[in-house]
mmCIF file of N, CA and C and ligand atoms in Angstrom:
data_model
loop_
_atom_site.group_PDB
_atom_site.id
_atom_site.type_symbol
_atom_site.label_atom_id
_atom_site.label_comp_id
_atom_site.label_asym_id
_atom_site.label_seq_id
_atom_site.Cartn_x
_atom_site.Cartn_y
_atom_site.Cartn_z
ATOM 1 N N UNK A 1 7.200 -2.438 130.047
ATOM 2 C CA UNK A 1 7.217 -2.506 131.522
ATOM 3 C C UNK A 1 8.650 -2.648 132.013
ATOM 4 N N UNK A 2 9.295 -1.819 132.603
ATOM 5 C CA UNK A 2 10.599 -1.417 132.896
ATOM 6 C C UNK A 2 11.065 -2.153 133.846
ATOM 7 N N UNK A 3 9.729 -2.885 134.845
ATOM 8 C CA UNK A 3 10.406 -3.279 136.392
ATOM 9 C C UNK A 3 10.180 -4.781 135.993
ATOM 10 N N UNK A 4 9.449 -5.070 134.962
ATOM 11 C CA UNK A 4 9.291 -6.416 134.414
ATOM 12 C C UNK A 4 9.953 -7.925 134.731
ATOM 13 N N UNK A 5 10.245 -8.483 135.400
ATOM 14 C CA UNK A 5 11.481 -9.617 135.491
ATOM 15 C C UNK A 5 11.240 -10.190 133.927
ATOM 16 N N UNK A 6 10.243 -10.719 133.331
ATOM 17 C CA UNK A 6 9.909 -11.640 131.974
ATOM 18 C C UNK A 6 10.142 -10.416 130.858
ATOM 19 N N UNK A 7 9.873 -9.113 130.858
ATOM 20 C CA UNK A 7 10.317 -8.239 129.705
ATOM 21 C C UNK A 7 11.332 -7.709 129.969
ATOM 22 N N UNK A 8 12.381 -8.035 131.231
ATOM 23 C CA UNK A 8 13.515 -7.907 130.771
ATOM 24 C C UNK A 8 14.355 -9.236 130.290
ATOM 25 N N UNK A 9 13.895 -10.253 130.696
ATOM 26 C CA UNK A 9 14.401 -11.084 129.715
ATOM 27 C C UNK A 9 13.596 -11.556 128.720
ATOM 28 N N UNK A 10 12.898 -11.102 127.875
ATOM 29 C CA UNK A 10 12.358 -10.987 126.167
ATOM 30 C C UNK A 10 13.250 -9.939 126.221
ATOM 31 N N UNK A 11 13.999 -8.773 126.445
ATOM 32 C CA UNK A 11 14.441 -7.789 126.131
ATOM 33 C C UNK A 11 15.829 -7.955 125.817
ATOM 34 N N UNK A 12 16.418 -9.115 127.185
ATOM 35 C CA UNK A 12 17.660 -9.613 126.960
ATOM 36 C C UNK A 12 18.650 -9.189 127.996
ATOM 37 N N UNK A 13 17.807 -8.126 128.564
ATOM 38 C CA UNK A 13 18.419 -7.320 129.959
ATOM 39 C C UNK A 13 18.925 -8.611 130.927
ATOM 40 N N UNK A 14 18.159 -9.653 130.899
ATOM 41 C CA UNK A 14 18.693 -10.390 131.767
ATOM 42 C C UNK A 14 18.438 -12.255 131.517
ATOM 43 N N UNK A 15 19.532 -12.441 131.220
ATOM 44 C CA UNK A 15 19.723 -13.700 130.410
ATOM 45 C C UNK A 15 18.726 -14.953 130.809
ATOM 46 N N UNK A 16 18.586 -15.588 129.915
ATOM 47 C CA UNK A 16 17.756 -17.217 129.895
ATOM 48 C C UNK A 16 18.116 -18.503 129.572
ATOM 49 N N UNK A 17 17.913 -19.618 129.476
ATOM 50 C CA UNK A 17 18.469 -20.569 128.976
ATOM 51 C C UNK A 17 16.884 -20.941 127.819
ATOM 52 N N UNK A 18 17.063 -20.121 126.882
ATOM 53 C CA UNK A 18 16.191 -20.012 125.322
ATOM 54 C C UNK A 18 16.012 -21.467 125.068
ATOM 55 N N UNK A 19 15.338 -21.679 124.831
ATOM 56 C CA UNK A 19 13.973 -23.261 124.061
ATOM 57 C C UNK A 19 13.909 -22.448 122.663
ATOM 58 N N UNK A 20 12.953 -21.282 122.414
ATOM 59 C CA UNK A 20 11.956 -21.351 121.614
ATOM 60 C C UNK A 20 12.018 -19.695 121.272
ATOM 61 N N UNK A 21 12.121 -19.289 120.301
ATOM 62 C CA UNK A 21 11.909 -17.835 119.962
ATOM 63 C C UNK A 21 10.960 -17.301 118.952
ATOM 64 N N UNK A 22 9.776 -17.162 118.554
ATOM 65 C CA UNK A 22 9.428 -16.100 117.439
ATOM 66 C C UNK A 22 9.183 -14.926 117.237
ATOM 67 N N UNK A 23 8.793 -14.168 116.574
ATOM 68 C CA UNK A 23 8.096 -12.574 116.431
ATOM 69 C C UNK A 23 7.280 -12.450 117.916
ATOM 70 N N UNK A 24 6.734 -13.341 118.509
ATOM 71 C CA UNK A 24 5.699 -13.510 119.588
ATOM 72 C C UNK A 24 5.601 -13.980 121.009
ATOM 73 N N UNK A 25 7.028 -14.984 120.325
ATOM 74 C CA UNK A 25 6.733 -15.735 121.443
ATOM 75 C C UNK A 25 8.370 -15.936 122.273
ATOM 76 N N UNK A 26 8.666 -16.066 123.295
ATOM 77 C CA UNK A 26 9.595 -16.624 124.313
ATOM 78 C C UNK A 26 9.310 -17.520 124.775
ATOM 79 N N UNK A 27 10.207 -18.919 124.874
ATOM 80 C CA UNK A 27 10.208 -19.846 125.558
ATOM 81 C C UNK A 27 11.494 -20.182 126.360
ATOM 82 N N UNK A 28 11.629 -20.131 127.821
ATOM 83 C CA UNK A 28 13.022 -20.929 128.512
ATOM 84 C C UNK A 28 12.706 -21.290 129.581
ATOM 85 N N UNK A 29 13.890 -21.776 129.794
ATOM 86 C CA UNK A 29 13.779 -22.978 130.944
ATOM 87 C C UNK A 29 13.542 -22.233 131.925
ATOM 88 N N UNK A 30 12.884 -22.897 133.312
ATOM 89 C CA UNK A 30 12.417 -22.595 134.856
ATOM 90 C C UNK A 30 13.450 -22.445 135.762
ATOM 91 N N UNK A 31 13.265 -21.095 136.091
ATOM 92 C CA UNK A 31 15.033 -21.080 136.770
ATOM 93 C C UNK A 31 14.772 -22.549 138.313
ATOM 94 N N UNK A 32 13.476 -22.947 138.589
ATOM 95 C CA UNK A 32 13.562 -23.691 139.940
ATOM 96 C C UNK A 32 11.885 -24.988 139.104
ATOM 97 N N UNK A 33 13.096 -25.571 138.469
ATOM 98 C CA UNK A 33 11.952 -26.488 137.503
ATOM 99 C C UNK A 33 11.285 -27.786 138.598
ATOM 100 N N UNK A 34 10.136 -27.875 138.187
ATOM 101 C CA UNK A 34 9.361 -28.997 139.015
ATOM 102 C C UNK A 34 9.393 -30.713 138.465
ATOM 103 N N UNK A 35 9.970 -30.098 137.316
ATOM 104 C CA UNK A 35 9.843 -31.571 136.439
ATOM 105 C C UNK A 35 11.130 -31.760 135.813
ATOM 106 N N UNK A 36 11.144 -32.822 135.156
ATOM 107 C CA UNK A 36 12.752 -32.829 134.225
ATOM 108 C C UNK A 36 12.483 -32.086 133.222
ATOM 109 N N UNK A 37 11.160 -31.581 132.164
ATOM 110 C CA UNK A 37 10.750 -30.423 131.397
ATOM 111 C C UNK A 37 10.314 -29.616 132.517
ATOM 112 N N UNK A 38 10.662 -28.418 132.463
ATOM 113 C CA UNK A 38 9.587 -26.843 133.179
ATOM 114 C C UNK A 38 10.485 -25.804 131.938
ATOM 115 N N UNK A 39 9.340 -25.475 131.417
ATOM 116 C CA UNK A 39 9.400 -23.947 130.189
ATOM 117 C C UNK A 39 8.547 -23.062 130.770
ATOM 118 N N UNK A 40 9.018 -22.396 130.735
ATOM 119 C CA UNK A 40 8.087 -20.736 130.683
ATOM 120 C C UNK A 40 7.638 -20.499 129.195
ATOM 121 N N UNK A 41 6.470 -20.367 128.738
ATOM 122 C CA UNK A 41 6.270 -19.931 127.175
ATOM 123 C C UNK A 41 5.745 -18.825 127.979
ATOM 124 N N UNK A 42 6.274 -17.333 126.758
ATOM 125 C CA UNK A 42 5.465 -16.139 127.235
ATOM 126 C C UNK A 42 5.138 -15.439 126.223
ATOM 127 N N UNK A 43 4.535 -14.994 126.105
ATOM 128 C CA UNK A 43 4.022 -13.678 125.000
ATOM 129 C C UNK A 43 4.864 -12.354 125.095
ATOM 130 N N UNK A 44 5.729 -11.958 123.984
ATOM 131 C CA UNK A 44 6.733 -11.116 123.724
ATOM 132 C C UNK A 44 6.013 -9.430 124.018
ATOM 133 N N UNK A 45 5.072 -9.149 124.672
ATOM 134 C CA UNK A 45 4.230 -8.068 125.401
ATOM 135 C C UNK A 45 4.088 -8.396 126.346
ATOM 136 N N UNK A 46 4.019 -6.819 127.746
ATOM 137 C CA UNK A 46 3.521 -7.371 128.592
ATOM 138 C C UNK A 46 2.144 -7.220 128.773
ATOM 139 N N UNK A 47 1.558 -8.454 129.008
ATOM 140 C CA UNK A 47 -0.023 -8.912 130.002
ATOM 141 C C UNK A 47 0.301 -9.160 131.308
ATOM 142 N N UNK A 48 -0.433 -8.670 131.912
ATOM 143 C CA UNK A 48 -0.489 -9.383 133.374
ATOM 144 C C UNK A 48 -0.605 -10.154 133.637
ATOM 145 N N UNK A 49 -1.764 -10.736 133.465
ATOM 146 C CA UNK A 49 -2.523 -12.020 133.496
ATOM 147 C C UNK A 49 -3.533 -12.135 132.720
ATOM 148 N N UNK A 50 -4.237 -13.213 132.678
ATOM 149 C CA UNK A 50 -6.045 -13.660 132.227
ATOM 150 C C UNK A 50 -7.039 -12.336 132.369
ATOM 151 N N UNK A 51 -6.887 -11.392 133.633
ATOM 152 C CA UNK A 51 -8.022 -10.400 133.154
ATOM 153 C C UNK A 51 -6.929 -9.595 132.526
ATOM 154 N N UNK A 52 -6.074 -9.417 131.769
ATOM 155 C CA UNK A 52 -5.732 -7.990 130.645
ATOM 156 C C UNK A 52 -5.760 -8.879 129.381
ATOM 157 N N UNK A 53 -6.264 -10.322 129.462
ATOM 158 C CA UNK A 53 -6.278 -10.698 127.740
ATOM 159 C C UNK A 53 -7.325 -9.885 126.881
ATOM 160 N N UNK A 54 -7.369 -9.152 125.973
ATOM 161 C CA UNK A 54 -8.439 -8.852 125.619
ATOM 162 C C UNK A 54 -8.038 -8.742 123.981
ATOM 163 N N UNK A 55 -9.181 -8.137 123.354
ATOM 164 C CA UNK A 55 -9.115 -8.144 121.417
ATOM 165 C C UNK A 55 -7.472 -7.525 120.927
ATOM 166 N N UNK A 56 -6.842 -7.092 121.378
ATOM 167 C CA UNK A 56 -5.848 -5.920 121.495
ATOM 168 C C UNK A 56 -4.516 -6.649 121.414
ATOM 169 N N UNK A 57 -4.554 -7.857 122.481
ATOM 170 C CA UNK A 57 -3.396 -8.180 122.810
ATOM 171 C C UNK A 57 -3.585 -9.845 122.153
ATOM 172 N N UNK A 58 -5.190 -10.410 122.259
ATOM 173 C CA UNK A 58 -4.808 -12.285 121.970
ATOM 174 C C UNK A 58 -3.984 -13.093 121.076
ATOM 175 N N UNK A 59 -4.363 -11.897 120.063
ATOM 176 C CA UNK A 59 -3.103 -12.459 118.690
ATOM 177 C C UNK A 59 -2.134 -13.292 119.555
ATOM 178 N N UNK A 60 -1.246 -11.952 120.334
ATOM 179 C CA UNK A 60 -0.028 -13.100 121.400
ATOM 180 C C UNK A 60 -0.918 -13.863 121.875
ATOM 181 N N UNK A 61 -1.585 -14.010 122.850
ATOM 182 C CA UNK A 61 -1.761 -14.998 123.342
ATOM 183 C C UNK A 61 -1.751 -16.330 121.907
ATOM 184 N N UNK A 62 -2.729 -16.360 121.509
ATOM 185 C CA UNK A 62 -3.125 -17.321 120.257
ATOM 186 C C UNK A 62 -1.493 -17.956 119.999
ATOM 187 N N UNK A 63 -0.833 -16.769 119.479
ATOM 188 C CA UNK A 63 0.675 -17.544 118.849
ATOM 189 C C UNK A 63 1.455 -18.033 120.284
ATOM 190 N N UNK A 64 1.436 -17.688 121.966
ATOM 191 C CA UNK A 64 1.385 -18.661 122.436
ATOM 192 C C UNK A 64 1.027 -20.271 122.619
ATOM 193 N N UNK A 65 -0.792 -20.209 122.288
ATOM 194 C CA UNK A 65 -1.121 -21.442 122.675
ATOM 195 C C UNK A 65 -0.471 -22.600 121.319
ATOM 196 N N UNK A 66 -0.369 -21.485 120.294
ATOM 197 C CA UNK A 66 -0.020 -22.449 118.602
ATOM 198 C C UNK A 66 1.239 -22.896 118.934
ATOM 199 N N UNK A 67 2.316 -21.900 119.564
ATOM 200 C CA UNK A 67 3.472 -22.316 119.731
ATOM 201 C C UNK A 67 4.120 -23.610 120.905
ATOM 202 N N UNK A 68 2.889 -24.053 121.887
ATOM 203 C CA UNK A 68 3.342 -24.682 122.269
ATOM 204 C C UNK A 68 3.973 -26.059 122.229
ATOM 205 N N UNK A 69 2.742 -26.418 121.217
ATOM 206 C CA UNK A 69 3.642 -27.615 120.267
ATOM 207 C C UNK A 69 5.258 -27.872 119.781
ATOM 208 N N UNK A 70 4.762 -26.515 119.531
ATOM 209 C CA UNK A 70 6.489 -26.413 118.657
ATOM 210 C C UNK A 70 7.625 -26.570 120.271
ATOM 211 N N UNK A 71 7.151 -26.254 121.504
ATOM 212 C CA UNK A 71 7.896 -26.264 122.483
ATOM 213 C C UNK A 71 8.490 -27.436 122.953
ATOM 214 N N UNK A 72 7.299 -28.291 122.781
ATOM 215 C CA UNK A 72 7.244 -29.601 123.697
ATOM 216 C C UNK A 72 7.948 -30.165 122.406
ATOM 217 N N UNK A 73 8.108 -30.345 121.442
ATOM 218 C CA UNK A 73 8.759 -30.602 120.025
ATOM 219 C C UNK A 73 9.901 -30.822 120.562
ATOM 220 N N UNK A 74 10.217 -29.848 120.314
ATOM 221 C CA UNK A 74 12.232 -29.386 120.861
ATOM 222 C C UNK A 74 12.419 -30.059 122.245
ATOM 223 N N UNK A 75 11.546 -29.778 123.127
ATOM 224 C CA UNK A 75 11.546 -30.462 124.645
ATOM 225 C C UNK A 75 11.783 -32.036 124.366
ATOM 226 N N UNK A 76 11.479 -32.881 123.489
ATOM 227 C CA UNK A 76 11.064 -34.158 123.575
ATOM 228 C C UNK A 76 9.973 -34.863 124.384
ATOM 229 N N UNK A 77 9.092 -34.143 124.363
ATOM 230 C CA UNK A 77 7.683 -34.358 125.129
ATOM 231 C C UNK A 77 6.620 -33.990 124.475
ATOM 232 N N UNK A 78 6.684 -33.863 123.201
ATOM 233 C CA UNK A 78 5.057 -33.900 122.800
ATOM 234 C C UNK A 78 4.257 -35.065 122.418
ATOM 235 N N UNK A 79 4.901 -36.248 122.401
ATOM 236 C CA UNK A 79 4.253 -37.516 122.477
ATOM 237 C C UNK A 79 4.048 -38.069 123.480
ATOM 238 N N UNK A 80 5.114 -37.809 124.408
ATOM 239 C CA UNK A 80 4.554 -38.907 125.477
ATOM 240 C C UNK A 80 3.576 -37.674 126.344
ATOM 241 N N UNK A 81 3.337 -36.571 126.094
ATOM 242 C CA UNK A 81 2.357 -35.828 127.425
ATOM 243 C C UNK A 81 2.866 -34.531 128.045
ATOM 244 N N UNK A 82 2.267 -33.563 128.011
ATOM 245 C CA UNK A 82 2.646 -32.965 129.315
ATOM 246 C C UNK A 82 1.459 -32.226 129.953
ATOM 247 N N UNK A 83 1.873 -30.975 130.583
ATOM 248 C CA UNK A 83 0.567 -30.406 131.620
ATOM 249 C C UNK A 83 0.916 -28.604 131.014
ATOM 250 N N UNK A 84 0.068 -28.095 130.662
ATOM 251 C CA UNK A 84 -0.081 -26.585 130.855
ATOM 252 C C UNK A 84 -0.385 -26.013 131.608
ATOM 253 N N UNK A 85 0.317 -24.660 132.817
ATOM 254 C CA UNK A 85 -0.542 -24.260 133.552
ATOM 255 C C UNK A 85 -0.093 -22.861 133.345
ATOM 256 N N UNK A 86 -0.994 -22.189 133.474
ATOM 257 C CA UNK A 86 -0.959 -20.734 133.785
ATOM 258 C C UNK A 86 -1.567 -20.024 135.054
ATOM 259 N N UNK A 87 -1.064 -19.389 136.133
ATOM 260 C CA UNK A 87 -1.712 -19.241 137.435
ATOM 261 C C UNK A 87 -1.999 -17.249 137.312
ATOM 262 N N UNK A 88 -3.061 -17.195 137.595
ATOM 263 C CA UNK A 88 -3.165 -15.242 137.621
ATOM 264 C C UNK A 88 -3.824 -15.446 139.043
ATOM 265 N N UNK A 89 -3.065 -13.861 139.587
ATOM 266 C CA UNK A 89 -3.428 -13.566 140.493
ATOM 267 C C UNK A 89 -2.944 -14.351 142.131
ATOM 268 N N UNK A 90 -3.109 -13.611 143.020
ATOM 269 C CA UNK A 90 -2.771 -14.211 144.410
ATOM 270 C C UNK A 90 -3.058 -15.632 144.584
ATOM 271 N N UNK A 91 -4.648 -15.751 144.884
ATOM 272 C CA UNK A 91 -5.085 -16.957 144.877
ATOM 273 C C UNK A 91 -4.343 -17.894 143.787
ATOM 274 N N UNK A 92 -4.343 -17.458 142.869
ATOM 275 C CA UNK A 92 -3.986 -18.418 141.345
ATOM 276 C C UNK A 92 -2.284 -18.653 142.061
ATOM 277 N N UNK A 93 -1.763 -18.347 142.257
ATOM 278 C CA UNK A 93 -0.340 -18.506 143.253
ATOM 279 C C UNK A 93 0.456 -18.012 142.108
ATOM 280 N N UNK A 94 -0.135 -16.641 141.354
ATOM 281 C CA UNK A 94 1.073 -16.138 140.331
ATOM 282 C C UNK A 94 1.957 -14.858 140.955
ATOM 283 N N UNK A 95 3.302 -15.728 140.750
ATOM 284 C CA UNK A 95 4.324 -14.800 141.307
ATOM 285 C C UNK A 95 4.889 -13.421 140.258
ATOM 286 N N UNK A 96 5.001 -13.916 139.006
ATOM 287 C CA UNK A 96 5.644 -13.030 138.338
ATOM 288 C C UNK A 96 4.640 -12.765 137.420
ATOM 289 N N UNK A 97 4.045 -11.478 137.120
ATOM 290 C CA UNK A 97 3.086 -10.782 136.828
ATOM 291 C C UNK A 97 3.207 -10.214 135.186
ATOM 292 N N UNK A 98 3.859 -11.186 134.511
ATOM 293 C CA UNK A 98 3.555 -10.932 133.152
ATOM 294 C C UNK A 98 3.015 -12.421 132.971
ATOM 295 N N UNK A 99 2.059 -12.492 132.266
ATOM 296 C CA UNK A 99 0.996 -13.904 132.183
ATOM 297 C C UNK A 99 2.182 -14.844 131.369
ATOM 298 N N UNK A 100 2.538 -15.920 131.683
ATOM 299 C CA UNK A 100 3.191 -16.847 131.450
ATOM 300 C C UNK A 100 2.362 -18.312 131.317
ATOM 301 N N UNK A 101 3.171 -19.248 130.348
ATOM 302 C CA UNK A 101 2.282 -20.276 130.712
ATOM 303 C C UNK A 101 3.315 -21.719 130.847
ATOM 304 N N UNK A 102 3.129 -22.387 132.329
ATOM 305 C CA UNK A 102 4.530 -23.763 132.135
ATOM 306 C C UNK A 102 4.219 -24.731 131.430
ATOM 307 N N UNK A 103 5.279 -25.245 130.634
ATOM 308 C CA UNK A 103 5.201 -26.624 130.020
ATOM 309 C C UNK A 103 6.066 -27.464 130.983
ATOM 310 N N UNK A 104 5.034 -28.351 131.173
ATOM 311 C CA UNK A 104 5.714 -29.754 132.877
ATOM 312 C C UNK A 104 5.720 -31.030 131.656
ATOM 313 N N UNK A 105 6.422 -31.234 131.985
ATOM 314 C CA UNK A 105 6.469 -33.062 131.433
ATOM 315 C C UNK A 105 8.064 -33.528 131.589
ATOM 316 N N UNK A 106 8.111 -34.657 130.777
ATOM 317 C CA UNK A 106 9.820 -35.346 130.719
ATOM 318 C C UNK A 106 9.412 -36.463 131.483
ATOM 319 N N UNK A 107 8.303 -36.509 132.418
ATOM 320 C CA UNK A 107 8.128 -37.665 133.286
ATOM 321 C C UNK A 107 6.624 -37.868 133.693
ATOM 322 N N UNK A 108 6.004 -39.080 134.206
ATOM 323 C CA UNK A 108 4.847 -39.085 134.786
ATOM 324 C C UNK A 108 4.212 -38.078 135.410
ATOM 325 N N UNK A 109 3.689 -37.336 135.470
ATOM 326 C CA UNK A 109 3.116 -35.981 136.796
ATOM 327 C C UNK A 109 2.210 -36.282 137.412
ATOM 328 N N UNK A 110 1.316 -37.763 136.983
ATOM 329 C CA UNK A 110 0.601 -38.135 138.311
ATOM 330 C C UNK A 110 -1.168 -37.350 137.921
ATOM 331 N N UNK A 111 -2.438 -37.950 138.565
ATOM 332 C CA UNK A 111 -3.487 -37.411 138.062
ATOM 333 C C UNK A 111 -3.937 -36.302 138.769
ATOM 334 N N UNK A 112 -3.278 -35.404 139.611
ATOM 335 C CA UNK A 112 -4.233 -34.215 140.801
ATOM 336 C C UNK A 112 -3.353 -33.162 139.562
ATOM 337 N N UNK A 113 -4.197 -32.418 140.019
ATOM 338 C CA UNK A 113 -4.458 -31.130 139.169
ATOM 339 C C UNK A 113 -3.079 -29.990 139.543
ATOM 340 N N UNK A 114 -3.463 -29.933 141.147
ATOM 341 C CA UNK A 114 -2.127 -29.257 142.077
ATOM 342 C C UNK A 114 -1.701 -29.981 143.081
HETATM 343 P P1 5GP B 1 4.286 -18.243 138.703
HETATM 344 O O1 5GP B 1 4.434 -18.629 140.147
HETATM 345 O O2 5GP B 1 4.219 -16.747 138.527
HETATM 346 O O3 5GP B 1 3.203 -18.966 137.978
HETATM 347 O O4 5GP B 1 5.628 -18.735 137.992
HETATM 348 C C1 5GP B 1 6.783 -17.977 137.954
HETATM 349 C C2 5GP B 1 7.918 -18.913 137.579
HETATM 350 O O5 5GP B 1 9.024 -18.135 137.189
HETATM 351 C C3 5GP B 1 8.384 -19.815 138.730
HETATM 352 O O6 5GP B 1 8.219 -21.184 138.347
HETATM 353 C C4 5GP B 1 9.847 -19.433 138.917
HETATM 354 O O7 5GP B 1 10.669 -20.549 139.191
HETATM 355 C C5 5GP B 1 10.190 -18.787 137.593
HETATM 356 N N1 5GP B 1 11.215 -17.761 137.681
HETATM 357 C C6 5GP B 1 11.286 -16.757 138.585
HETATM 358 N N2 5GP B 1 12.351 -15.965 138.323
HETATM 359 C C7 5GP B 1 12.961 -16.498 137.232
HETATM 360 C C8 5GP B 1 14.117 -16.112 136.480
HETATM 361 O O8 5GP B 1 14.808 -15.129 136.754
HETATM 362 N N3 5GP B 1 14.450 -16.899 135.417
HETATM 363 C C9 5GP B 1 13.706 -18.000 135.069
HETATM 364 N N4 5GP B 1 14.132 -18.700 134.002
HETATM 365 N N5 5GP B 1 12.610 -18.378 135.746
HETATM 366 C C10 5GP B 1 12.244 -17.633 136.817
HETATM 367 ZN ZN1 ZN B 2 6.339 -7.979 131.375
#
């Protein structure tokens, strides 16, 4: 996907501040973070969102959800907590249209959902 903002940076076209790299996966920091942690983990293909996951593509997804550990690892937040979110679609309030998923933590986030 050429007009991509997230596959041009997995591509490198346009720089990140890198967490986390495998065969699969991208992880970096939130250019406008909500927390003292905000990661972008993404799947090194583009998906849109939740409706293009399908048999074809989950592998990524999967080595997303495995990799997030390893995120919050490096982050210094996999003990004390954090929040996963992934938003598809308008309603879902997703802006950038390759399916991404944030890692929030570094601090309390409080019990509401949004
Ligand atoms: P969404 O609203 O689609 O769930 O999340 C998109 C996220 O991408 C937002 O939190 C926004 O701050 C982040 N973002 C947008 N453009 C860039 C960018 O060029 N670099 C980085 N690192 N994050 C970005
Ligand atoms: Zn993309």
């Amino acid at each position: 996907m050429e007009e991509c903002l997230f596959c041009k940076i997995i591509n490198g076209d346009i720089p990140c501040d890198k967490v986390y790299e495998d065969e699969y996966v991208l992880a970096f920091k939130d250019i406008h973070p909500v927390a003292k942690v905000h990661v972008l983990v993404v799947p090194k293909i583009h998906i849109k969102d939740y409706n293009e996951v399908n048999d074809n593509n989950i592998l990524y997804i999967s080595k997303v959800q495995n990799a997030i550990k390893e995120v919050a690892k490096i982050c210094g937040i996999k003990d004390t907590g954090y929040r996963v979110i992934s938003n598809t679609g308008k309603d879902g309030g997703q802006a950038v249209p390759h399916i991404h998923f944030h890692l929030i933590g570094g601090e309390a986030l409080g019990e509401k959902i949004i």
